[in-house]
């Protein structure tokens, strides 16, 4: 297939591009490099022996997208492009709504005008909000507690309405749980700008000596050791979930939300201790008050992904952390 991948030089996008190139698909990436670097492209080529076409453009730029769809006859689009930092979204909400929501509407309009109506969209488990009990399943009510989460929810709702209005659309809304890990080659991985917000990049930067100490946000939750529990999923398993979703788009009527998680919960302390064992590095930490907006336990019911896509996460926590550590220790400064 000929595929347009928005945000394809980013963390999850680049891993998905590797799997798609390995399967022989033709890939065009569009990315504005707001949170990624072109160095990823040469790493992808080293891993796969193939080069995706790269177009440096913004999904908000309608004429750039229009040119792209005129030049290429795409079979489907995987839409990763977006801003993703929860804290930042509270500070600059208009940028998040503009980039994520307006950018997505522009993309969907250009797709429709060129008759491309197959889409895989990067949604998030954040759309389950604070009031559902894990395991979270796709029938549960959705809500959002911050502008980033609102943008995911708004885009999902736009896609449900779009699919209702025109039966030609086939859309998979993939709700990711907590992607971690890196490609086994150690050549591509997560490369956050500045101080990381998420647990794994923070822990790996403490392990490699770039940050002095982890802060654990609360040890008084109702969990096995009092620290927060999440469903961490290897980014390569997540990438393979996109491949399966793409292959099954013809069997999806309308817009289908699909959880991509392992179904297992792991606590912050389990992550820290496993990271320590695997890396052989000390991970000093302090226990500090809970982070606003956090909940105790989040993990997926992944049965729709299993039944509809024939997909299941296969890589265990040890592999997730080994691959994270290989990436971080081989590339202490990311792609710089
Ligand atoms: P990332 O920041 O590494 O990748 C996103 C890519 O999109 C970047 O390369 C960035 O430069 C690009 N981009 C942003 N705005 C753009 C625009 N207007 N035009 C063109 N390109 C643009 O993030 P990621 O972790 O790979 O996440 C990919 C998608 O998955 C995002 O939509 C994110 O919200 C979603 N998601 C991520 C997580 C996670 O924990 N990483 C969890 C749930 C959902
Ligand atoms: C966060 C976002 C969520 C987003 C997800 C994936 C918030 C409130 N939620 O979720 O919207 O979809 O990332 O991008 O930001 N932790 C620490 N110390 C740290 C960092 C994290 O103790 O320095 C703990 C957290 O309290 C949590 C766990 O580690 O229990 C995982 O945190 P994180 O990686 O930020 O993911 P989420 O909280 O699931």
mmCIF file of C-alpha atoms and ligand atoms in Angstrom:
data_model
loop_
_atom_site.group_PDB
_atom_site.id
_atom_site.type_symbol
_atom_site.label_atom_id
_atom_site.label_comp_id
_atom_site.label_asym_id
_atom_site.label_seq_id
_atom_site.Cartn_x
_atom_site.Cartn_y
_atom_site.Cartn_z
ATOM 1 C CA UNK A 1 0.000 0.000 0.000
ATOM 2 C CA UNK A 2 1.013 3.619 -0.436
ATOM 3 C CA UNK A 3 0.593 5.298 2.935
ATOM 4 C CA UNK A 4 0.781 8.830 4.281
ATOM 5 C CA UNK A 5 2.178 8.912 7.812
ATOM 6 C CA UNK A 6 1.691 12.242 9.603
ATOM 7 C CA UNK A 7 4.127 12.735 12.488
ATOM 8 C CA UNK A 8 6.191 9.848 11.108
ATOM 9 C CA UNK A 9 9.549 11.122 12.398
ATOM 10 C CA UNK A 10 8.221 11.105 15.996
ATOM 11 C CA UNK A 11 8.581 8.374 18.601
ATOM 12 C CA UNK A 12 5.661 6.062 17.759
ATOM 13 C CA UNK A 13 5.524 7.112 14.101
ATOM 14 C CA UNK A 14 9.163 6.174 13.412
ATOM 15 C CA UNK A 15 8.737 2.697 14.929
ATOM 16 C CA UNK A 16 5.589 2.172 12.863
ATOM 17 C CA UNK A 17 7.346 3.338 9.681
ATOM 18 C CA UNK A 18 10.066 0.711 10.297
ATOM 19 C CA UNK A 19 7.485 -2.101 10.545
ATOM 20 C CA UNK A 20 5.601 -0.861 7.456
ATOM 21 C CA UNK A 21 8.783 -0.544 5.360
ATOM 22 C CA UNK A 22 9.813 -4.056 6.434
ATOM 23 C CA UNK A 23 6.481 -5.292 5.063
ATOM 24 C CA UNK A 24 7.113 -3.601 1.703
ATOM 25 C CA UNK A 25 4.696 -0.664 1.968
ATOM 26 C CA UNK A 26 5.553 2.652 0.279
ATOM 27 C CA UNK A 27 5.745 5.430 2.845
ATOM 28 C CA UNK A 28 5.435 9.192 2.637
ATOM 29 C CA UNK A 29 6.034 11.009 5.931
ATOM 30 C CA UNK A 30 4.742 14.511 6.577
ATOM 31 C CA UNK A 31 6.138 16.167 9.721
ATOM 32 C CA UNK A 32 6.887 19.760 10.733
ATOM 33 C CA UNK A 33 9.761 18.577 12.992
ATOM 34 C CA UNK A 34 8.172 20.365 15.987
ATOM 35 C CA UNK A 35 9.253 17.439 18.176
ATOM 36 C CA UNK A 36 11.550 15.320 16.013
ATOM 37 C CA UNK A 37 14.645 15.433 13.848
ATOM 38 C CA UNK A 38 15.562 14.364 10.308
ATOM 39 C CA UNK A 39 18.306 12.183 11.830
ATOM 40 C CA UNK A 40 15.500 9.656 12.409
ATOM 41 C CA UNK A 41 15.273 9.205 8.637
ATOM 42 C CA UNK A 42 18.827 7.939 8.277
ATOM 43 C CA UNK A 43 18.348 5.662 11.308
ATOM 44 C CA UNK A 44 15.201 4.223 9.683
ATOM 45 C CA UNK A 45 17.226 3.619 6.521
ATOM 46 C CA UNK A 46 19.985 1.865 8.485
ATOM 47 C CA UNK A 47 17.428 -0.440 10.128
ATOM 48 C CA UNK A 48 15.323 -1.260 7.071
ATOM 49 C CA UNK A 49 17.618 -0.607 4.087
ATOM 50 C CA UNK A 50 14.774 1.497 2.676
ATOM 51 C CA UNK A 51 13.989 5.209 2.653
ATOM 52 C CA UNK A 52 10.600 6.735 3.223
ATOM 53 C CA UNK A 53 9.817 9.925 1.283
ATOM 54 C CA UNK A 54 9.962 12.854 3.708
ATOM 55 C CA UNK A 55 7.963 16.065 3.323
ATOM 56 C CA UNK A 56 8.701 18.880 5.789
ATOM 57 C CA UNK A 57 5.266 20.451 6.210
ATOM 58 C CA UNK A 58 2.611 21.248 8.775
ATOM 59 C CA UNK A 59 -0.744 19.447 8.751
ATOM 60 C CA UNK A 60 -2.375 22.852 9.298
ATOM 61 C CA UNK A 61 -1.048 23.902 5.853
ATOM 62 C CA UNK A 62 -3.945 22.995 3.573
ATOM 63 C CA UNK A 63 -2.160 23.814 0.312
ATOM 64 C CA UNK A 64 0.877 21.689 1.260
ATOM 65 C CA UNK A 65 -1.438 18.747 2.038
ATOM 66 C CA UNK A 66 -3.402 19.323 -1.141
ATOM 67 C CA UNK A 67 -0.174 19.184 -3.226
ATOM 68 C CA UNK A 68 0.820 15.974 -1.449
ATOM 69 C CA UNK A 69 -2.510 14.253 -2.167
ATOM 70 C CA UNK A 70 -2.399 15.482 -5.780
ATOM 71 C CA UNK A 71 1.103 14.065 -6.244
ATOM 72 C CA UNK A 72 0.472 10.711 -4.525
ATOM 73 C CA UNK A 73 -2.491 8.346 -4.657
ATOM 74 C CA UNK A 74 -2.615 7.201 -1.003
ATOM 75 C CA UNK A 75 -4.464 4.042 0.028
ATOM 76 C CA UNK A 76 -4.703 5.155 3.661
ATOM 77 C CA UNK A 77 -3.374 7.613 6.245
ATOM 78 C CA UNK A 78 -1.936 6.968 9.716
ATOM 79 C CA UNK A 79 -2.279 10.188 11.677
ATOM 80 C CA UNK A 80 0.270 10.557 14.503
ATOM 81 C CA UNK A 81 1.020 14.290 14.176
ATOM 82 C CA UNK A 82 0.127 16.238 17.291
ATOM 83 C CA UNK A 83 1.432 17.964 20.383
ATOM 84 C CA UNK A 84 1.335 15.648 23.394
ATOM 85 C CA UNK A 85 2.586 17.268 26.614
ATOM 86 C CA UNK A 86 -0.221 17.450 29.181
ATOM 87 C CA UNK A 87 1.395 20.168 31.352
ATOM 88 C CA UNK A 88 2.258 22.334 28.351
ATOM 89 C CA UNK A 89 -1.314 21.988 27.083
ATOM 90 C CA UNK A 90 -2.542 23.707 30.264
ATOM 91 C CA UNK A 91 -0.161 26.623 29.598
ATOM 92 C CA UNK A 92 -0.790 27.055 25.849
ATOM 93 C CA UNK A 93 -4.227 25.531 25.221
ATOM 94 C CA UNK A 94 -4.882 27.508 22.025
ATOM 95 C CA UNK A 95 -1.746 26.065 20.411
ATOM 96 C CA UNK A 96 -2.937 22.563 21.323
ATOM 97 C CA UNK A 97 -6.464 23.101 19.978
ATOM 98 C CA UNK A 98 -5.093 24.738 16.826
ATOM 99 C CA UNK A 99 -2.370 22.200 16.115
ATOM 100 C CA UNK A 100 -4.221 19.027 17.092
ATOM 101 C CA UNK A 101 -7.872 19.803 16.322
ATOM 102 C CA UNK A 102 -7.644 22.328 13.451
ATOM 103 C CA UNK A 103 -4.716 20.399 11.955
ATOM 104 C CA UNK A 104 -6.715 17.165 12.047
ATOM 105 C CA UNK A 105 -9.808 18.799 10.515
ATOM 106 C CA UNK A 106 -7.635 20.189 7.700
ATOM 107 C CA UNK A 107 -6.151 16.740 7.114
ATOM 108 C CA UNK A 108 -9.585 15.023 7.084
ATOM 109 C CA UNK A 109 -10.979 17.649 4.684
ATOM 110 C CA UNK A 110 -8.094 17.195 2.265
ATOM 111 C CA UNK A 111 -8.411 13.400 2.541
ATOM 112 C CA UNK A 112 -12.144 13.612 1.765
ATOM 113 C CA UNK A 113 -11.609 15.921 -1.185
ATOM 114 C CA UNK A 114 -9.145 13.426 -2.686
ATOM 115 C CA UNK A 115 -11.366 10.420 -1.937
ATOM 116 C CA UNK A 116 -8.962 8.895 0.642
ATOM 117 C CA UNK A 117 -11.226 7.632 3.431
ATOM 118 C CA UNK A 118 -9.176 5.060 5.297
ATOM 119 C CA UNK A 119 -7.611 6.312 8.497
ATOM 120 C CA UNK A 120 -5.783 5.074 11.578
ATOM 121 C CA UNK A 121 -5.776 7.746 14.303
ATOM 122 C CA UNK A 122 -3.532 8.055 17.396
ATOM 123 C CA UNK A 123 -5.884 8.459 20.301
ATOM 124 C CA UNK A 124 -5.062 7.890 23.951
ATOM 125 C CA UNK A 125 -6.304 6.144 27.072
ATOM 126 C CA UNK A 126 -6.513 9.679 28.464
ATOM 127 C CA UNK A 127 -10.048 9.807 26.923
ATOM 128 C CA UNK A 128 -11.263 7.483 29.708
ATOM 129 C CA UNK A 129 -10.884 10.413 32.145
ATOM 130 C CA UNK A 130 -10.848 9.917 35.906
ATOM 131 C CA UNK A 131 -14.099 8.140 36.660
ATOM 132 C CA UNK A 132 -13.825 4.651 35.145
ATOM 133 C CA UNK A 133 -12.403 1.573 36.863
ATOM 134 C CA UNK A 134 -9.745 -0.553 35.160
ATOM 135 C CA UNK A 135 -9.731 -2.701 33.141
ATOM 136 C CA UNK A 136 -10.905 0.077 30.810
ATOM 137 C CA UNK A 137 -12.989 -0.987 27.829
ATOM 138 C CA UNK A 138 -14.161 0.896 24.773
ATOM 139 C CA UNK A 139 -17.827 1.004 25.861
ATOM 140 C CA UNK A 140 -17.020 3.171 28.906
ATOM 141 C CA UNK A 141 -17.918 6.873 28.975
ATOM 142 C CA UNK A 142 -15.182 9.271 27.901
ATOM 143 C CA UNK A 143 -14.102 12.604 29.342
ATOM 144 C CA UNK A 144 -11.017 14.774 29.603
ATOM 145 C CA UNK A 145 -9.274 16.668 32.368
ATOM 146 C CA UNK A 146 -6.822 18.822 30.414
ATOM 147 C CA UNK A 147 -6.584 20.523 26.993
ATOM 148 C CA UNK A 148 -4.421 17.728 25.519
ATOM 149 C CA UNK A 149 -7.030 15.126 26.519
ATOM 150 C CA UNK A 150 -9.784 17.401 25.196
ATOM 151 C CA UNK A 151 -8.094 17.516 21.793
ATOM 152 C CA UNK A 152 -8.017 13.704 21.579
ATOM 153 C CA UNK A 153 -11.659 13.507 22.644
ATOM 154 C CA UNK A 154 -12.717 16.222 20.190
ATOM 155 C CA UNK A 155 -10.926 14.515 17.305
ATOM 156 C CA UNK A 156 -12.508 11.159 18.224
ATOM 157 C CA UNK A 157 -15.960 12.801 18.259
ATOM 158 C CA UNK A 158 -15.294 14.472 14.907
ATOM 159 C CA UNK A 159 -14.327 11.074 13.483
ATOM 160 C CA UNK A 160 -17.465 9.356 14.876
ATOM 161 C CA UNK A 161 -19.620 12.064 13.259
ATOM 162 C CA UNK A 162 -17.675 11.928 10.007
ATOM 163 C CA UNK A 163 -18.056 8.146 9.755
ATOM 164 C CA UNK A 164 -21.803 8.443 10.519
ATOM 165 C CA UNK A 165 -22.205 11.021 7.766
ATOM 166 C CA UNK A 166 -20.427 9.022 5.045
ATOM 167 C CA UNK A 167 -20.312 5.220 5.016
ATOM 168 C CA UNK A 168 -17.196 5.196 2.820
ATOM 169 C CA UNK A 169 -14.980 6.065 5.772
ATOM 170 C CA UNK A 170 -13.177 3.273 7.679
ATOM 171 C CA UNK A 171 -11.469 4.586 10.784
ATOM 172 C CA UNK A 172 -9.554 2.920 13.612
ATOM 173 C CA UNK A 173 -9.170 5.166 16.673
ATOM 174 C CA UNK A 174 -6.322 3.512 18.543
ATOM 175 C CA UNK A 175 -6.357 4.334 22.254
ATOM 176 C CA UNK A 176 -2.766 3.851 23.418
ATOM 177 C CA UNK A 177 -1.981 3.062 27.029
ATOM 178 C CA UNK A 178 1.630 3.890 28.083
ATOM 179 C CA UNK A 179 4.099 3.367 25.226
ATOM 180 C CA UNK A 180 7.701 2.777 26.352
ATOM 181 C CA UNK A 181 10.756 0.949 24.990
ATOM 182 C CA UNK A 182 12.629 1.418 21.750
ATOM 183 C CA UNK A 183 13.615 -0.479 18.619
ATOM 184 C CA UNK A 184 15.855 -3.436 19.449
ATOM 185 C CA UNK A 185 18.656 -1.982 17.298
ATOM 186 C CA UNK A 186 19.049 0.895 19.789
ATOM 187 C CA UNK A 187 18.950 3.287 16.812
ATOM 188 C CA UNK A 188 15.544 4.888 17.365
ATOM 189 C CA UNK A 189 13.658 5.640 20.568
ATOM 190 C CA UNK A 190 11.906 8.337 22.553
ATOM 191 C CA UNK A 191 13.683 11.701 22.512
ATOM 192 C CA UNK A 192 11.789 14.168 24.700
ATOM 193 C CA UNK A 193 12.498 17.891 24.535
ATOM 194 C CA UNK A 194 13.763 19.286 27.868
ATOM 195 C CA UNK A 195 12.862 17.634 31.175
ATOM 196 C CA UNK A 196 10.668 14.594 30.505
ATOM 197 C CA UNK A 197 7.116 14.508 31.902
ATOM 198 C CA UNK A 198 6.569 10.774 31.563
ATOM 199 C CA UNK A 199 8.012 8.185 33.902
ATOM 200 C CA UNK A 200 10.233 6.070 31.643
ATOM 201 C CA UNK A 201 12.174 8.861 29.930
ATOM 202 C CA UNK A 202 12.685 10.426 33.373
ATOM 203 C CA UNK A 203 13.953 7.178 34.918
ATOM 204 C CA UNK A 204 16.299 6.526 31.981
ATOM 205 C CA UNK A 205 17.766 10.019 32.187
ATOM 206 C CA UNK A 206 18.400 9.499 35.924
ATOM 207 C CA UNK A 207 20.047 6.135 35.130
ATOM 208 C CA UNK A 208 22.315 7.689 32.497
ATOM 209 C CA UNK A 209 23.290 10.536 34.868
ATOM 210 C CA UNK A 210 21.536 13.408 33.049
ATOM 211 C CA UNK A 211 19.081 14.003 35.898
ATOM 212 C CA UNK A 212 19.997 13.659 39.574
ATOM 213 C CA UNK A 213 16.903 12.079 41.091
ATOM 214 C CA UNK A 214 13.428 10.779 40.302
ATOM 215 C CA UNK A 215 10.421 12.179 42.108
ATOM 216 C CA UNK A 216 7.775 9.533 42.718
ATOM 217 C CA UNK A 217 4.384 11.230 42.719
ATOM 218 C CA UNK A 218 2.717 9.668 45.764
ATOM 219 C CA UNK A 219 3.044 6.343 47.600
ATOM 220 C CA UNK A 220 -0.382 6.466 49.242
ATOM 221 C CA UNK A 221 -2.536 5.179 46.395
ATOM 222 C CA UNK A 222 -4.714 2.126 46.876
ATOM 223 C CA UNK A 223 -2.307 -0.111 44.900
ATOM 224 C CA UNK A 224 0.007 -3.009 45.839
ATOM 225 C CA UNK A 225 2.860 -0.723 46.988
ATOM 226 C CA UNK A 226 1.058 2.654 47.122
ATOM 227 C CA UNK A 227 2.540 4.000 43.850
ATOM 228 C CA UNK A 228 0.585 4.564 40.617
ATOM 229 C CA UNK A 229 -0.118 1.599 38.344
ATOM 230 C CA UNK A 230 -0.101 1.862 34.530
ATOM 231 C CA UNK A 231 -0.306 -0.410 31.498
ATOM 232 C CA UNK A 232 3.117 -0.013 29.857
ATOM 233 C CA UNK A 233 3.305 -1.288 26.295
ATOM 234 C CA UNK A 234 6.398 -1.834 24.113
ATOM 235 C CA UNK A 235 6.460 0.700 21.272
ATOM 236 C CA UNK A 236 7.174 -2.082 18.740
ATOM 237 C CA UNK A 237 4.033 -3.954 19.876
ATOM 238 C CA UNK A 238 2.175 -0.669 19.488
ATOM 239 C CA UNK A 239 3.636 -0.200 15.985
ATOM 240 C CA UNK A 240 2.492 -3.723 15.075
ATOM 241 C CA UNK A 241 -0.996 -2.799 16.340
ATOM 242 C CA UNK A 242 -1.062 -0.091 13.647
ATOM 243 C CA UNK A 243 -0.060 -2.622 11.004
ATOM 244 C CA UNK A 244 -2.923 -4.900 12.078
ATOM 245 C CA UNK A 245 -5.386 -1.994 12.186
ATOM 246 C CA UNK A 246 -4.390 -1.007 8.664
ATOM 247 C CA UNK A 247 -4.825 -4.567 7.432
ATOM 248 C CA UNK A 248 -8.291 -4.761 9.034
ATOM 249 C CA UNK A 249 -9.609 -1.341 7.939
ATOM 250 C CA UNK A 250 -11.758 -2.962 5.230
ATOM 251 C CA UNK A 251 -13.535 -4.938 7.966
ATOM 252 C CA UNK A 252 -14.187 -1.873 10.116
ATOM 253 C CA UNK A 253 -17.524 -0.134 9.633
ATOM 254 C CA UNK A 254 -17.424 3.531 10.520
ATOM 255 C CA UNK A 255 -15.183 4.633 13.346
ATOM 256 C CA UNK A 256 -14.011 1.959 15.790
ATOM 257 C CA UNK A 257 -12.222 2.823 19.055
ATOM 258 C CA UNK A 258 -9.627 0.161 19.942
ATOM 259 C CA UNK A 259 -7.493 -0.075 23.091
ATOM 260 C CA UNK A 260 -3.836 -0.920 22.558
ATOM 261 C CA UNK A 261 -2.461 -2.070 25.903
ATOM 262 C CA UNK A 262 -1.135 -5.257 27.467
ATOM 263 C CA UNK A 263 -3.916 -5.639 30.036
ATOM 264 C CA UNK A 264 -1.275 -5.715 32.826
ATOM 265 C CA UNK A 265 -0.641 -3.061 35.449
ATOM 266 C CA UNK A 266 2.859 -2.180 36.739
ATOM 267 C CA UNK A 267 3.615 0.192 39.625
ATOM 268 C CA UNK A 268 6.162 3.021 39.633
ATOM 269 C CA UNK A 269 8.309 1.151 42.176
ATOM 270 C CA UNK A 270 8.249 -2.007 40.047
ATOM 271 C CA UNK A 271 9.467 0.067 37.100
ATOM 272 C CA UNK A 272 12.246 1.650 39.160
ATOM 273 C CA UNK A 273 13.421 -1.686 40.598
ATOM 274 C CA UNK A 274 13.329 -3.476 37.231
ATOM 275 C CA UNK A 275 15.208 -0.586 35.608
ATOM 276 C CA UNK A 276 17.834 -0.739 38.351
ATOM 277 C CA UNK A 277 18.320 -4.501 37.873
ATOM 278 C CA UNK A 278 18.561 -4.320 34.093
ATOM 279 C CA UNK A 279 20.754 -1.223 33.791
ATOM 280 C CA UNK A 280 22.950 -1.925 36.826
ATOM 281 C CA UNK A 281 22.615 1.792 37.642
ATOM 282 C CA UNK A 282 21.383 3.371 40.850
ATOM 283 C CA UNK A 283 18.055 5.219 40.505
ATOM 284 C CA UNK A 284 17.820 7.589 43.495
ATOM 285 C CA UNK A 285 14.308 8.844 44.223
ATOM 286 C CA UNK A 286 12.211 10.904 46.633
ATOM 287 C CA UNK A 287 8.565 10.315 47.379
ATOM 288 C CA UNK A 288 6.711 13.595 46.783
ATOM 289 C CA UNK A 289 2.980 14.498 46.841
ATOM 290 C CA UNK A 290 0.630 13.137 44.183
ATOM 291 C CA UNK A 291 0.633 14.851 40.761
ATOM 292 C CA UNK A 292 -2.600 16.745 40.052
ATOM 293 C CA UNK A 293 -4.770 14.814 37.598
ATOM 294 C CA UNK A 294 -3.177 11.392 38.301
ATOM 295 C CA UNK A 295 -5.278 8.385 39.208
ATOM 296 C CA UNK A 296 -4.226 5.232 41.042
ATOM 297 C CA UNK A 297 -4.610 2.517 38.441
ATOM 298 C CA UNK A 298 -5.003 2.450 34.670
ATOM 299 C CA UNK A 299 -4.888 -0.680 32.537
ATOM 300 C CA UNK A 300 -6.607 -1.882 29.397
ATOM 301 C CA UNK A 301 -9.153 -4.456 28.445
ATOM 302 C CA UNK A 302 -7.535 -5.273 25.098
ATOM 303 C CA UNK A 303 -10.098 -7.815 23.908
ATOM 304 C CA UNK A 304 -11.376 -5.757 20.936
ATOM 305 C CA UNK A 305 -7.798 -5.465 19.612
ATOM 306 C CA UNK A 306 -7.409 -9.189 20.124
ATOM 307 C CA UNK A 307 -10.720 -10.234 18.536
ATOM 308 C CA UNK A 308 -11.068 -7.637 15.779
ATOM 309 C CA UNK A 309 -7.422 -7.094 14.811
ATOM 310 C CA UNK A 310 -5.930 -10.430 15.870
ATOM 311 C CA UNK A 311 -3.367 -8.370 17.826
ATOM 312 C CA UNK A 312 -1.842 -8.966 21.225
ATOM 313 C CA UNK A 313 1.162 -7.340 22.903
ATOM 314 C CA UNK A 314 4.007 -9.884 23.110
ATOM 315 C CA UNK A 315 6.975 -8.041 24.630
ATOM 316 C CA UNK A 316 7.287 -8.195 28.430
ATOM 317 C CA UNK A 317 8.403 -5.529 30.906
ATOM 318 C CA UNK A 318 12.018 -6.776 30.941
ATOM 319 C CA UNK A 319 12.248 -6.379 27.167
ATOM 320 C CA UNK A 320 10.631 -2.918 27.342
ATOM 321 C CA UNK A 321 13.239 -1.784 29.851
ATOM 322 C CA UNK A 322 16.217 -3.511 28.166
ATOM 323 C CA UNK A 323 15.339 -1.758 24.903
ATOM 324 C CA UNK A 324 14.773 1.605 26.632
ATOM 325 C CA UNK A 325 18.155 1.289 28.342
ATOM 326 C CA UNK A 326 19.997 0.273 25.133
ATOM 327 C CA UNK A 327 18.535 3.303 23.336
ATOM 328 C CA UNK A 328 19.265 5.719 26.235
ATOM 329 C CA UNK A 329 22.794 4.483 26.951
ATOM 330 C CA UNK A 330 23.793 4.411 23.257
ATOM 331 C CA UNK A 331 22.214 7.836 22.613
ATOM 332 C CA UNK A 332 22.509 9.870 25.845
ATOM 333 C CA UNK A 333 21.695 13.028 23.873
ATOM 334 C CA UNK A 334 18.963 11.499 21.751
ATOM 335 C CA UNK A 335 19.357 12.251 18.040
ATOM 336 C CA UNK A 336 21.623 15.284 18.640
HETATM 337 P P1 LIG B 1 6.054 12.661 19.098
HETATM 338 O O1 LIG B 1 6.014 14.065 19.563
HETATM 339 O O2 LIG B 1 7.327 11.909 19.217
HETATM 340 O O3 LIG B 1 5.570 12.575 17.558
HETATM 341 C C1 LIG B 1 4.619 13.452 17.033
HETATM 342 C C2 LIG B 1 5.185 13.991 15.721
HETATM 343 O O4 LIG B 1 4.237 14.888 15.142
HETATM 344 C C3 LIG B 1 6.483 14.778 15.917
HETATM 345 O O5 LIG B 1 7.459 14.300 15.016
HETATM 346 C C4 LIG B 1 6.091 16.221 15.604
HETATM 347 O O6 LIG B 1 7.169 16.943 15.028
HETATM 348 C C5 LIG B 1 4.937 16.022 14.653
HETATM 349 N N1 LIG B 1 3.976 17.124 14.604
HETATM 350 C C6 LIG B 1 3.354 17.753 15.636
HETATM 351 N N2 LIG B 1 2.512 18.684 15.173
HETATM 352 C C7 LIG B 1 2.574 18.647 13.806
HETATM 353 C C8 LIG B 1 1.946 19.365 12.770
HETATM 354 N N3 LIG B 1 1.076 20.350 13.025
HETATM 355 N N4 LIG B 1 2.250 19.063 11.487
HETATM 356 C C9 LIG B 1 3.152 18.081 11.208
HETATM 357 N N5 LIG B 1 3.777 17.366 12.155
HETATM 358 C C10 LIG B 1 3.495 17.648 13.438
HETATM 359 O O7 LIG B 1 4.875 11.884 19.840
HETATM 360 P P2 LIG B 1 4.548 10.329 19.900
HETATM 361 O O8 LIG B 1 4.818 9.885 21.284
HETATM 362 O O9 LIG B 1 5.180 9.626 18.772
HETATM 363 O O10 LIG B 1 2.974 10.398 19.717
HETATM 364 C C11 LIG B 1 2.345 10.217 18.461
HETATM 365 C C12 LIG B 1 0.854 10.408 18.630
HETATM 366 O O11 LIG B 1 0.373 9.483 19.606
HETATM 367 C C13 LIG B 1 0.452 11.802 19.137
HETATM 368 O O12 LIG B 1 -0.725 12.192 18.479
HETATM 369 C C14 LIG B 1 0.195 11.582 20.620
HETATM 370 O O13 LIG B 1 -0.744 12.499 21.126
HETATM 371 C C15 LIG B 1 -0.363 10.170 20.613
HETATM 372 N N6 LIG B 1 -0.159 9.477 21.905
HETATM 373 C C16 LIG B 1 1.098 9.374 22.429
HETATM 374 C C17 LIG B 1 1.273 8.737 23.670
HETATM 375 C C18 LIG B 1 2.644 8.633 24.289
HETATM 376 O O14 LIG B 1 2.723 8.363 25.491
HETATM 377 N N7 LIG B 1 3.740 8.803 23.563
HETATM 378 C C19 LIG B 1 0.171 8.202 24.343
HETATM 379 C C20 LIG B 1 -1.094 8.300 23.753
HETATM 380 C C21 LIG B 1 -1.243 8.948 22.525
HETATM 381 C C1 LIG B 2 0.436 10.854 31.386
HETATM 382 C C2 LIG B 2 -0.639 11.899 31.121
HETATM 383 C C3 LIG B 2 -1.657 11.309 30.145
HETATM 384 C C4 LIG B 2 -0.973 10.841 28.862
HETATM 385 C C5 LIG B 2 0.124 9.819 29.245
HETATM 386 C C6 LIG B 2 0.916 9.333 28.050
HETATM 387 C C7 LIG B 2 -0.788 13.310 33.132
HETATM 388 C C8 LIG B 2 -1.623 13.694 34.313
HETATM 389 N N1 LIG B 2 -1.263 12.301 32.384
HETATM 390 O O1 LIG B 2 -0.194 9.747 31.936
HETATM 391 O O2 LIG B 2 -2.638 12.284 29.822
HETATM 392 O O3 LIG B 2 -1.910 10.224 27.991
HETATM 393 O O4 LIG B 2 1.041 10.448 30.177
HETATM 394 O O5 LIG B 2 1.599 10.395 27.449
HETATM 395 O O6 LIG B 2 0.251 13.901 32.862
HETATM 396 N N2 LIG B 2 5.404 9.347 37.697
HETATM 397 C C9 LIG B 2 6.260 9.629 38.753
HETATM 398 N N3 LIG B 2 7.288 10.483 38.545
HETATM 399 C C10 LIG B 2 7.534 11.091 37.341
HETATM 400 C C11 LIG B 2 6.665 10.791 36.254
HETATM 401 C C12 LIG B 2 5.614 9.937 36.488
HETATM 402 O O7 LIG B 2 6.075 9.116 39.855
HETATM 403 O O8 LIG B 2 8.493 11.878 37.213
HETATM 404 C C13 LIG B 2 4.312 8.391 37.903
HETATM 405 C C14 LIG B 2 2.917 8.968 37.675
HETATM 406 O O9 LIG B 2 2.397 9.483 38.851
HETATM 407 C C15 LIG B 2 2.158 7.722 37.171
HETATM 408 C C16 LIG B 2 3.233 6.904 36.429
HETATM 409 O O10 LIG B 2 4.490 7.365 36.927
HETATM 410 O O11 LIG B 2 1.706 6.955 38.273
HETATM 411 C C17 LIG B 2 3.196 7.075 34.931
HETATM 412 O O12 LIG B 2 3.251 8.461 34.628
HETATM 413 P P1 LIG B 2 3.328 9.009 33.111
HETATM 414 O O13 LIG B 2 4.442 8.321 32.410
HETATM 415 O O14 LIG B 2 3.362 10.500 33.171
HETATM 416 O O15 LIG B 2 1.986 8.497 32.434
HETATM 417 P P2 LIG B 2 0.442 8.691 32.882
HETATM 418 O O16 LIG B 2 0.352 9.196 34.261
HETATM 419 O O17 LIG B 2 -0.272 7.435 32.566
#
